Short mmCIF file of C-alpha atoms in Angstrom, two decimals:
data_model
loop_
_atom_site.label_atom_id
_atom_site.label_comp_id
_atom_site.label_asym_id
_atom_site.label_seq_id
_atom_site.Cartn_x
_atom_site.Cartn_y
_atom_site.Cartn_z
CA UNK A 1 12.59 5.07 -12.72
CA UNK A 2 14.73 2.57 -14.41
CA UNK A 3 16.56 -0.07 -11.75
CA UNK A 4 19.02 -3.18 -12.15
CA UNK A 5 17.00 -6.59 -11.91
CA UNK A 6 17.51 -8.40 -8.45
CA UNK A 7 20.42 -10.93 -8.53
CA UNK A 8 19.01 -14.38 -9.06
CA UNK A 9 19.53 -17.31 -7.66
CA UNK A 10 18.69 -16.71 -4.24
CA UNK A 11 18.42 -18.82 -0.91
CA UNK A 12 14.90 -20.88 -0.88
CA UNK A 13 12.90 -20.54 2.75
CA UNK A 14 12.94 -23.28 3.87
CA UNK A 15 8.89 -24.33 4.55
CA UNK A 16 7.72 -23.98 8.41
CA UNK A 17 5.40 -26.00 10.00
CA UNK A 18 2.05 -24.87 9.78
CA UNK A 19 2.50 -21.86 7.31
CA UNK A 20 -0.54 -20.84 5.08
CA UNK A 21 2.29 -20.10 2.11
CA UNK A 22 2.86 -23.07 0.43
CA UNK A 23 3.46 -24.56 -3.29
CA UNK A 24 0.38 -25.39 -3.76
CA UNK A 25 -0.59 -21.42 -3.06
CA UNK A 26 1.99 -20.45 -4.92
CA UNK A 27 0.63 -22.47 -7.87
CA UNK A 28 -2.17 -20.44 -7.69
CA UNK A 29 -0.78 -16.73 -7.79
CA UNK A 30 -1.55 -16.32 -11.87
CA UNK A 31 -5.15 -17.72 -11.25
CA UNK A 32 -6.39 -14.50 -10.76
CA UNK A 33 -8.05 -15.68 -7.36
CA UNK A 34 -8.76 -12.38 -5.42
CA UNK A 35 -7.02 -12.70 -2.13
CA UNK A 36 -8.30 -9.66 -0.58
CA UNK A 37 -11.68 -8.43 -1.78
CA UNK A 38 -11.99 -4.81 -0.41
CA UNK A 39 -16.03 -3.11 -0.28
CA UNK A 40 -16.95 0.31 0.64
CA UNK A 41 -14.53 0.52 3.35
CA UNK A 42 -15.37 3.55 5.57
CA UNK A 43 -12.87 5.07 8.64
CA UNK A 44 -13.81 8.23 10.19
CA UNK A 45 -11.68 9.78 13.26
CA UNK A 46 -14.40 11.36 15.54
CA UNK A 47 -12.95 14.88 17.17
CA UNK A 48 -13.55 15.54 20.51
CA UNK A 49 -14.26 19.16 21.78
CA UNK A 50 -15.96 21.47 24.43
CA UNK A 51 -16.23 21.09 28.27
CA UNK A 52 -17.91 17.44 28.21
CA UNK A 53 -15.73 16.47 24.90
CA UNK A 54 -18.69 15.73 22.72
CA UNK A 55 -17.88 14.13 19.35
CA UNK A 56 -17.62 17.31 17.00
CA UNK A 57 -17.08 16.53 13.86
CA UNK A 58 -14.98 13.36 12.21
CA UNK A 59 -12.04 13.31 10.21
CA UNK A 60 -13.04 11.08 6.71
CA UNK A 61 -9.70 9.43 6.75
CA UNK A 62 -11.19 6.59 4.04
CA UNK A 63 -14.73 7.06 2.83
CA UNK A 64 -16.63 4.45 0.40
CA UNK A 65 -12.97 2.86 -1.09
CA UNK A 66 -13.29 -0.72 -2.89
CA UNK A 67 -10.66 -2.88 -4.57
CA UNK A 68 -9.52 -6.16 -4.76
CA UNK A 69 -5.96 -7.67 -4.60
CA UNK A 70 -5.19 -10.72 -6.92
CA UNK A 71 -2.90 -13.41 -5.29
CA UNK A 72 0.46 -13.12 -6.23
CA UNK A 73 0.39 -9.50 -7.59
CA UNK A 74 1.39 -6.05 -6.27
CA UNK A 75 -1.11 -3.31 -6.07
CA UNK A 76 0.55 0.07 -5.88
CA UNK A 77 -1.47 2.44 -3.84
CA UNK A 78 -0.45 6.06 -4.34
CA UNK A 79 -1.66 9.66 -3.77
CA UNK A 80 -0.34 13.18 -1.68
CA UNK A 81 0.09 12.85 1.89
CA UNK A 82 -2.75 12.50 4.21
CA UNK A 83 -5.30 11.30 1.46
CA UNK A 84 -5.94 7.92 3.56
CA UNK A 85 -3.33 5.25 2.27
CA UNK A 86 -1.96 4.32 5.28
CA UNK A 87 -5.07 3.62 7.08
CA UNK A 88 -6.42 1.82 4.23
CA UNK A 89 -3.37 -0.85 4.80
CA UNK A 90 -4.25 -0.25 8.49
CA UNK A 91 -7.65 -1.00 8.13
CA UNK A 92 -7.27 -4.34 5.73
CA UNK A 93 -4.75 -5.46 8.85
CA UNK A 94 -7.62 -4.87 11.35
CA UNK A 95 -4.68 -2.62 12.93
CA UNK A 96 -7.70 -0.15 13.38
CA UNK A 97 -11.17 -1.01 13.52
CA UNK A 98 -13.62 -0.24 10.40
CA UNK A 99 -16.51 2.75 10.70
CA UNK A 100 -18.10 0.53 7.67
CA UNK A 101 -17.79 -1.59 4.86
CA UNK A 102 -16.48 -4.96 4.84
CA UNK A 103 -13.12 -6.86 4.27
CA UNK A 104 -12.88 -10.33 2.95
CA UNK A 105 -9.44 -11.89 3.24
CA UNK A 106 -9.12 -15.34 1.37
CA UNK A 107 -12.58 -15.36 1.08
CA UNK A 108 -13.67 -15.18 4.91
CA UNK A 109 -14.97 -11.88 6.21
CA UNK A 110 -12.45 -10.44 8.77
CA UNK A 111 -14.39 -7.49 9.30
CA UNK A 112 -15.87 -7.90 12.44
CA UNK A 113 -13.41 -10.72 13.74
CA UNK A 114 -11.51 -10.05 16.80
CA UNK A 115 -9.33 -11.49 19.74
CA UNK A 116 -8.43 -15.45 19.14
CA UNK A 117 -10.70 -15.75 16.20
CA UNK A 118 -8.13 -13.00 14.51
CA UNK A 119 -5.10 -14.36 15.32
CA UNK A 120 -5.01 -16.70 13.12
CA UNK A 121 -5.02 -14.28 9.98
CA UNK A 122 -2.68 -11.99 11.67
CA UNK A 123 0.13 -13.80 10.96
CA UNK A 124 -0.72 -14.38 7.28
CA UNK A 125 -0.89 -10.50 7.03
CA UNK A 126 2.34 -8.70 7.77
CA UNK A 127 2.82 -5.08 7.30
CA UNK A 128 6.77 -3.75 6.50
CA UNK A 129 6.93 -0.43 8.22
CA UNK A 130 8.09 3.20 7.05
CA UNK A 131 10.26 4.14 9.50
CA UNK A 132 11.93 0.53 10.28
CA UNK A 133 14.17 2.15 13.31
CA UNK A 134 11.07 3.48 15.05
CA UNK A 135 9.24 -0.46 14.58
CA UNK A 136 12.54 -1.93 16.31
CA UNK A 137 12.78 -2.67 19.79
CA UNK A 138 16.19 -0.71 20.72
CA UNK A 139 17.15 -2.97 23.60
CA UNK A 140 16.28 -6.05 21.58
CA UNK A 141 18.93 -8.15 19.21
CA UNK A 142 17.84 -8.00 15.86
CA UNK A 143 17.97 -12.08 15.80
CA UNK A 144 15.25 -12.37 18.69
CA UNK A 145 13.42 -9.06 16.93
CA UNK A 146 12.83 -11.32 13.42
CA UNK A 147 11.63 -14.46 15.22
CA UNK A 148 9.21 -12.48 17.66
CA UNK A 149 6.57 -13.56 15.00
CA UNK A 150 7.61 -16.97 14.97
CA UNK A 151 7.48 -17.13 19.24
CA UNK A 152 4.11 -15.20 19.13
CA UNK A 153 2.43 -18.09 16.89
CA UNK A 154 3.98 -21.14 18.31
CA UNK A 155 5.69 -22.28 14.93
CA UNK A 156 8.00 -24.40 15.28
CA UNK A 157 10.62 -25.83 18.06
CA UNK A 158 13.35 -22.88 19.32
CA UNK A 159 15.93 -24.65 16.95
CA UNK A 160 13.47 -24.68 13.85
CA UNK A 161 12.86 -21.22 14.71
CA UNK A 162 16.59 -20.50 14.96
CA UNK A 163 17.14 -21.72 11.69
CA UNK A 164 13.74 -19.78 10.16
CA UNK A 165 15.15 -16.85 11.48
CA UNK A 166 18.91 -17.20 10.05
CA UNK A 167 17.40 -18.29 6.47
CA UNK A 168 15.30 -15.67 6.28
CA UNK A 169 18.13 -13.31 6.89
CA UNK A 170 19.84 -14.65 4.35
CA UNK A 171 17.50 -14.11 2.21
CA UNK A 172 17.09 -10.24 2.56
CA UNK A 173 20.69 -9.83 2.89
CA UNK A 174 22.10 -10.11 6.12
CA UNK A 175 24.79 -11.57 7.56
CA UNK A 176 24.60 -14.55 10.41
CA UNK A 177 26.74 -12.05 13.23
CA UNK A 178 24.45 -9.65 12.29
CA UNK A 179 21.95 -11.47 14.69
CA UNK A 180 23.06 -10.32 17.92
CA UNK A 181 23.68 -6.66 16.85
CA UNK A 182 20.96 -3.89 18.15
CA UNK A 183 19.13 -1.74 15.92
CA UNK A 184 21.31 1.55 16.30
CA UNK A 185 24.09 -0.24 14.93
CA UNK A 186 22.86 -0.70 11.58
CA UNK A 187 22.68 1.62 8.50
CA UNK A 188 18.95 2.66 7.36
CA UNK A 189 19.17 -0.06 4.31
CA UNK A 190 19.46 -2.66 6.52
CA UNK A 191 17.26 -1.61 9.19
CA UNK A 192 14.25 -1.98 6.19
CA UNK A 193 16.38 -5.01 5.70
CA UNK A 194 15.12 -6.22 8.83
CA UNK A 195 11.90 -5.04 8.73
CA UNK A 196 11.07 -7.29 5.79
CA UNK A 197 12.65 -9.85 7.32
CA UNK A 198 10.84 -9.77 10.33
CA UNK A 199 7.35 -9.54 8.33
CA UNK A 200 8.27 -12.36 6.09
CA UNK A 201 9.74 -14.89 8.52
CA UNK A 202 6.03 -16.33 9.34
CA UNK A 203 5.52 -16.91 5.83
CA UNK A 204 2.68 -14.70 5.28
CA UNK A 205 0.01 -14.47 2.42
CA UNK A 206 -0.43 -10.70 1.98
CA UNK A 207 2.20 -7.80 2.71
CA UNK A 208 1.53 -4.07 3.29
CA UNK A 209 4.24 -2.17 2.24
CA UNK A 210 4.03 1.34 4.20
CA UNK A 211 6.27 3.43 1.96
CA UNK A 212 9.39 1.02 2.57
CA UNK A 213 11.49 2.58 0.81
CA UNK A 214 10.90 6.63 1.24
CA UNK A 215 13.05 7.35 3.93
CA UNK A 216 15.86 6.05 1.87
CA UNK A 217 18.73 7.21 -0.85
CA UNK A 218 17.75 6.24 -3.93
CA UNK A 219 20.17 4.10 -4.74
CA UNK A 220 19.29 1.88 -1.71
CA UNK A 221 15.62 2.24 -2.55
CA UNK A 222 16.71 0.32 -5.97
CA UNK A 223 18.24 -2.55 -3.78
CA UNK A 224 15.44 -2.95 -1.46
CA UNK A 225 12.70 -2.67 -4.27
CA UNK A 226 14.71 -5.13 -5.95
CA UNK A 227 14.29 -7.45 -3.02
CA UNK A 228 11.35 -6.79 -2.49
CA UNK A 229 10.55 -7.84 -5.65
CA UNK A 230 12.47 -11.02 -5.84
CA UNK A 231 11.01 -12.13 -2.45
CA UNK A 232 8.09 -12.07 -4.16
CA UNK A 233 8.96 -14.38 -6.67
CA UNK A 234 10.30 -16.84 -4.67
CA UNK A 235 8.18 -17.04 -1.93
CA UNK A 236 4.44 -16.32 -3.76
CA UNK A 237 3.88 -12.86 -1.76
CA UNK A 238 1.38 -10.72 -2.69
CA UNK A 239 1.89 -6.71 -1.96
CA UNK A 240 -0.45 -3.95 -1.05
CA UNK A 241 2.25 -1.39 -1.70
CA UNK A 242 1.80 2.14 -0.35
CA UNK A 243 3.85 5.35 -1.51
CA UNK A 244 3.48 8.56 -2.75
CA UNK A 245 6.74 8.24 -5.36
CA UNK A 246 4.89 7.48 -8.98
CA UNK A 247 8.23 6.23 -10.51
CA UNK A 248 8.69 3.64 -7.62
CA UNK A 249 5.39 2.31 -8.23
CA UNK A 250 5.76 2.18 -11.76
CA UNK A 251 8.49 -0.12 -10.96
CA UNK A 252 6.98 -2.26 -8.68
CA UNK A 253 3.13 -2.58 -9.01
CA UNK A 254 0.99 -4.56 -11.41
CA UNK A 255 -1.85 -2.64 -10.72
CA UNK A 256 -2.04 1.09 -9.87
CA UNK A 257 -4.90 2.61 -7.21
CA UNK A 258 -4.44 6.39 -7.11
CA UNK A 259 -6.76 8.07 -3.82
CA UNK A 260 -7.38 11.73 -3.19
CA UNK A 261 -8.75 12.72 0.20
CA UNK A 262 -10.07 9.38 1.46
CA UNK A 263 -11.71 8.05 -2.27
CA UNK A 264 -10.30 6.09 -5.17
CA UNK A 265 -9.94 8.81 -8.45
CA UNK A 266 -8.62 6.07 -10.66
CA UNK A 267 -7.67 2.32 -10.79
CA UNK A 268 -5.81 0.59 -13.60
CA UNK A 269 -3.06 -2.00 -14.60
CA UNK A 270 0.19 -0.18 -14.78
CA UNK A 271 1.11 0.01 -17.97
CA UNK A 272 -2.49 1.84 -19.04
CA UNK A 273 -2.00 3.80 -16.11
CA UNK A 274 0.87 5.41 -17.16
CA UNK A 275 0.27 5.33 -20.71
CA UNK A 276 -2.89 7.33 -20.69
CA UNK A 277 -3.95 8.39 -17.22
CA UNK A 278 -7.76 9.62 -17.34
CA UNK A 279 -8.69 11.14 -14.22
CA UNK A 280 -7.46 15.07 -14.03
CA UNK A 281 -6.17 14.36 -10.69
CA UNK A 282 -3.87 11.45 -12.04
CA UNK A 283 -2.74 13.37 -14.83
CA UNK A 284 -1.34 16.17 -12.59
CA UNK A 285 0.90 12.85 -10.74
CA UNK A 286 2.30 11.97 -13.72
CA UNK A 287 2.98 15.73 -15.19
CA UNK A 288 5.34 15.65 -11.99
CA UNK A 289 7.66 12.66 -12.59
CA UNK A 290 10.77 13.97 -14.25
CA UNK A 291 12.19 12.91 -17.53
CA UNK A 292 15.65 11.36 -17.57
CA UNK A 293 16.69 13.27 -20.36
CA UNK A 294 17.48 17.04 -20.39
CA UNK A 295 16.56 17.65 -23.98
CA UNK A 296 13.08 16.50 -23.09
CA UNK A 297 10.61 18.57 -20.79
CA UNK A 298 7.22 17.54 -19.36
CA UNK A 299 4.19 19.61 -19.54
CA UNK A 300 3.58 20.62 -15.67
CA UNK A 301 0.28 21.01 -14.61
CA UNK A 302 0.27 22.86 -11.14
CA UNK A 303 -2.83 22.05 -9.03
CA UNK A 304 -4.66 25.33 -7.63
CA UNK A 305 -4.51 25.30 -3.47
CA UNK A 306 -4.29 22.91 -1.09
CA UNK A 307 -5.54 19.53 -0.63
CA UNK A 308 -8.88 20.15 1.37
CA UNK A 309 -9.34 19.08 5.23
CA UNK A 310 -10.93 15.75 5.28
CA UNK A 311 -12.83 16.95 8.44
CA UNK A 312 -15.12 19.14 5.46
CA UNK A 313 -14.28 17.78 2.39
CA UNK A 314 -15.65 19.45 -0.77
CA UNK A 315 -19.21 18.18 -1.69
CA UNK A 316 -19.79 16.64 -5.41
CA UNK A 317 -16.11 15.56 -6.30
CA UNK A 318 -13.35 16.04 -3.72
CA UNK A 319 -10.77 17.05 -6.12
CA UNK A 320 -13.48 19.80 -7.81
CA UNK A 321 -12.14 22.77 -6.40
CA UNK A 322 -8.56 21.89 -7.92
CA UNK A 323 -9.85 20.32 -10.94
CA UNK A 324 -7.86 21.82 -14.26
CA UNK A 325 -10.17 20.10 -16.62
CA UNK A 326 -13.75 21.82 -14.71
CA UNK A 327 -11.99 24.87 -15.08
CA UNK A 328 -11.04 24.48 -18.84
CA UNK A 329 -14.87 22.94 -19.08
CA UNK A 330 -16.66 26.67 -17.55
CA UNK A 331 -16.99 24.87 -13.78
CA UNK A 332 -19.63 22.48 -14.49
CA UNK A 333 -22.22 22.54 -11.79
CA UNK A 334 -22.42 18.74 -11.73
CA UNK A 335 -19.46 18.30 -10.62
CA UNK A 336 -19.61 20.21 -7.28
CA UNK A 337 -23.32 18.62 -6.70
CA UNK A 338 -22.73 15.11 -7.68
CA UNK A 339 -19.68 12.29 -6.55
CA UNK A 340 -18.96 10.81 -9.82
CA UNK A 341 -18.56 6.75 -9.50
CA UNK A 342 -16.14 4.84 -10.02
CA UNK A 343 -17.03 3.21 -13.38
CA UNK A 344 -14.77 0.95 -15.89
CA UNK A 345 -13.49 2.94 -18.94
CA UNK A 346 -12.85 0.05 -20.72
CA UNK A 347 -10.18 -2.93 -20.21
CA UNK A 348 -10.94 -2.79 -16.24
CA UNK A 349 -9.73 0.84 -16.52
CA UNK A 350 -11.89 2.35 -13.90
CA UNK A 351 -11.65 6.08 -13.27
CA UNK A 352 -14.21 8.66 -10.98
CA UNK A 353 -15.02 11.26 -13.31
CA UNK A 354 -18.08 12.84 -15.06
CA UNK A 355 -16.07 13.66 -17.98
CA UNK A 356 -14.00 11.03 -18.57
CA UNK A 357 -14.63 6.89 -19.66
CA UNK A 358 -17.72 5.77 -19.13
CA UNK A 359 -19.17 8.45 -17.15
CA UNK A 360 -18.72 10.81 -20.48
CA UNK A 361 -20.65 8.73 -22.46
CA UNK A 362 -23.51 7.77 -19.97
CA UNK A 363 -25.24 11.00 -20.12
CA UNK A 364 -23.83 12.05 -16.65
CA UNK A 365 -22.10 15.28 -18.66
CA UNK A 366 -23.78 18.49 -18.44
CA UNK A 367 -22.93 21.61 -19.93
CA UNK A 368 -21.21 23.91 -18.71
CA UNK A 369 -23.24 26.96 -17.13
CA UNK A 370 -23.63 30.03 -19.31
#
């Protein structure tokens, strides 16, 4: 997905009392510093059934994912609908509470912190929704709707926070009048317009992108990717960026994270990740993205069936029963008895297979059954 570079030269933000994003963190963004350190984070849904509603089964939203998120950088997150991306951005907000694992945000485990002790953090973790109509208040003036955050956390006096909030939308794009206009009476570009506004106007440290830009036409996607992007520059952000569209976070992301039904298949920086995929599961992503060019064609590779419930996922590896290269290897036994790791396939290249990177080379292949 090739898109124009953001226009430069835009409005500074001007800094707000207070405010954990400063020059001095920006300075650090290419240090490599993790800002988010992510360790066998578990969520399971518990389902409810029978006369007394006794837990039943759960639904393994997220199940043993770990990953860490450099400061400054964007990490895409990608993978088919309902394989746990949105509660993993959920979960690092403490949105939702954790079944396990632990979070460490700026080097202080959030995990388990709660009430006063998490407000703090809350408003150096923002989240830019999906759908940004259904996050605005209807009845509320998009002016009062951006500095919400700003109220919330006591920054600032009411005219500081007036002039946060009018900065800030010029920044993404908006107009001063546009203040006192209600949500209904914008188009869907500017609503996500808003969105980011509102999420950046506290000057946060980390941003969860929940598909921003998938309910939009393309050619506004390019515009609010673009800001996204230069937002980013100017202000230090760094983006946990969710979607299921592999040529929008080729355009984005520094690092790719691809998950299939709750686990991480494959991890990489973006240009390896695209340049030679490794897990089977990844490969069938990228067979999908179409070629601008109608001379050229891309080898397809169709999956078999569906993605499986995550209330009984498949034992061994979850994407087994799917897998094109078990079935081109004679259905290896291995793989429906054992859940590969996720091990580093050289230059931090780390993919979950037993036939592929390290895992190939470890001794973890078998042979295929006679």
């Amino acid at each position: 997905m090739t898109m124009p570079d953001a226009a430069a030269g835009a409005p500074k933000l001007a800094a707000t009392p207070g405010t954990a994003a400063t020059a001095e963190a920006s300075a650090m963004a290419g240090s490599r510093t993790p800002l988010v350190e992510v360790r066998d984070l578990v969520k399971f849904f518990p389902i409810h059934g029978g006369v007394l509603q006794r837990k039943i089964a759960n639904v393994q939203a997220v199940d043993g994912v770990s990953f860490d998120i450099v400061r400054g950088e964007t990490l895409g997150l990608v993978g088919e609908s309902g394989c746990g991306k949105t509660t993993v951005g959920r979960l690092l907000l403490r949105l939702i509470e954790p079944t396990a694992g632990t979070i460490r945000f700026d080097g202080a485990d959030i995990t388990k912190v709660s009430g006063k002790d998490l407000k703090p953090y809350r408003r150096r973790m923002q989240i830019i929704f999906q759908d940004p109509y259904a996050s605005l208040d209807p009845r509320t003036p998009i002016g009062d709707s951006i500095g919400e955050g700003l109220r919330i956390h006591d920054i600032g006096t009411p005219a500081e926070r007036r002039r946060s909030v009018q900065t800030i939308m010029d920044l993404v794009g908006l107009a001063p009048y546009h203040a006192r206009r209600y949500p209904h009476e914008f188009s869907g570009g500017q609503r996500q317009r808003i969105g980011i506004a509102r999420a950046l106007v506290v000057r946060p440290d980390l941003v969860v992108c929940d598909e921003p830009v998938s309910a939009l036409d393309v050619s506004i996607q390019a515009q609010v990717l673009n800001e996204l992007k230069a937002l980013q520059r100017e202000l230090g952000l760094t983006y946990l960026f969710i979607a299921h569209n592999m040529g929008v976070v080729e355009h984005i992301s520094d690092r790719v994270a691809v998950m299939y039904l709750g686990k991480v298949a494959e991890l990489a920086d973006r240009r390896e990740m695209f340049r030679a995929p490794e897990h089977p599961y990844t490969q069938a992503l990228m067979s999908a993205i179409p070629i601008p060019d109608p001379e050229l064609r891309r080898k397809r590779i169709i999956l078999r069936g569906d993605v499986p419930s995550p209330v009984n996922p498949p034992s061994g590896c979850h994407f087994n029963p799917r897998c094109q290269l078990r079935a081109e290897l004679g259905g290896p036994a291995i793989c429906a008895t054992t859940e590969p790791p996720l091990l580093d396939a050289g230059d931090d290249h780390l993919v979950a297979c037993h036939f592929r990177g390290a895992a190939a080379s470890t001794g973890t292949k078998t042979t295929a059954p006679a």
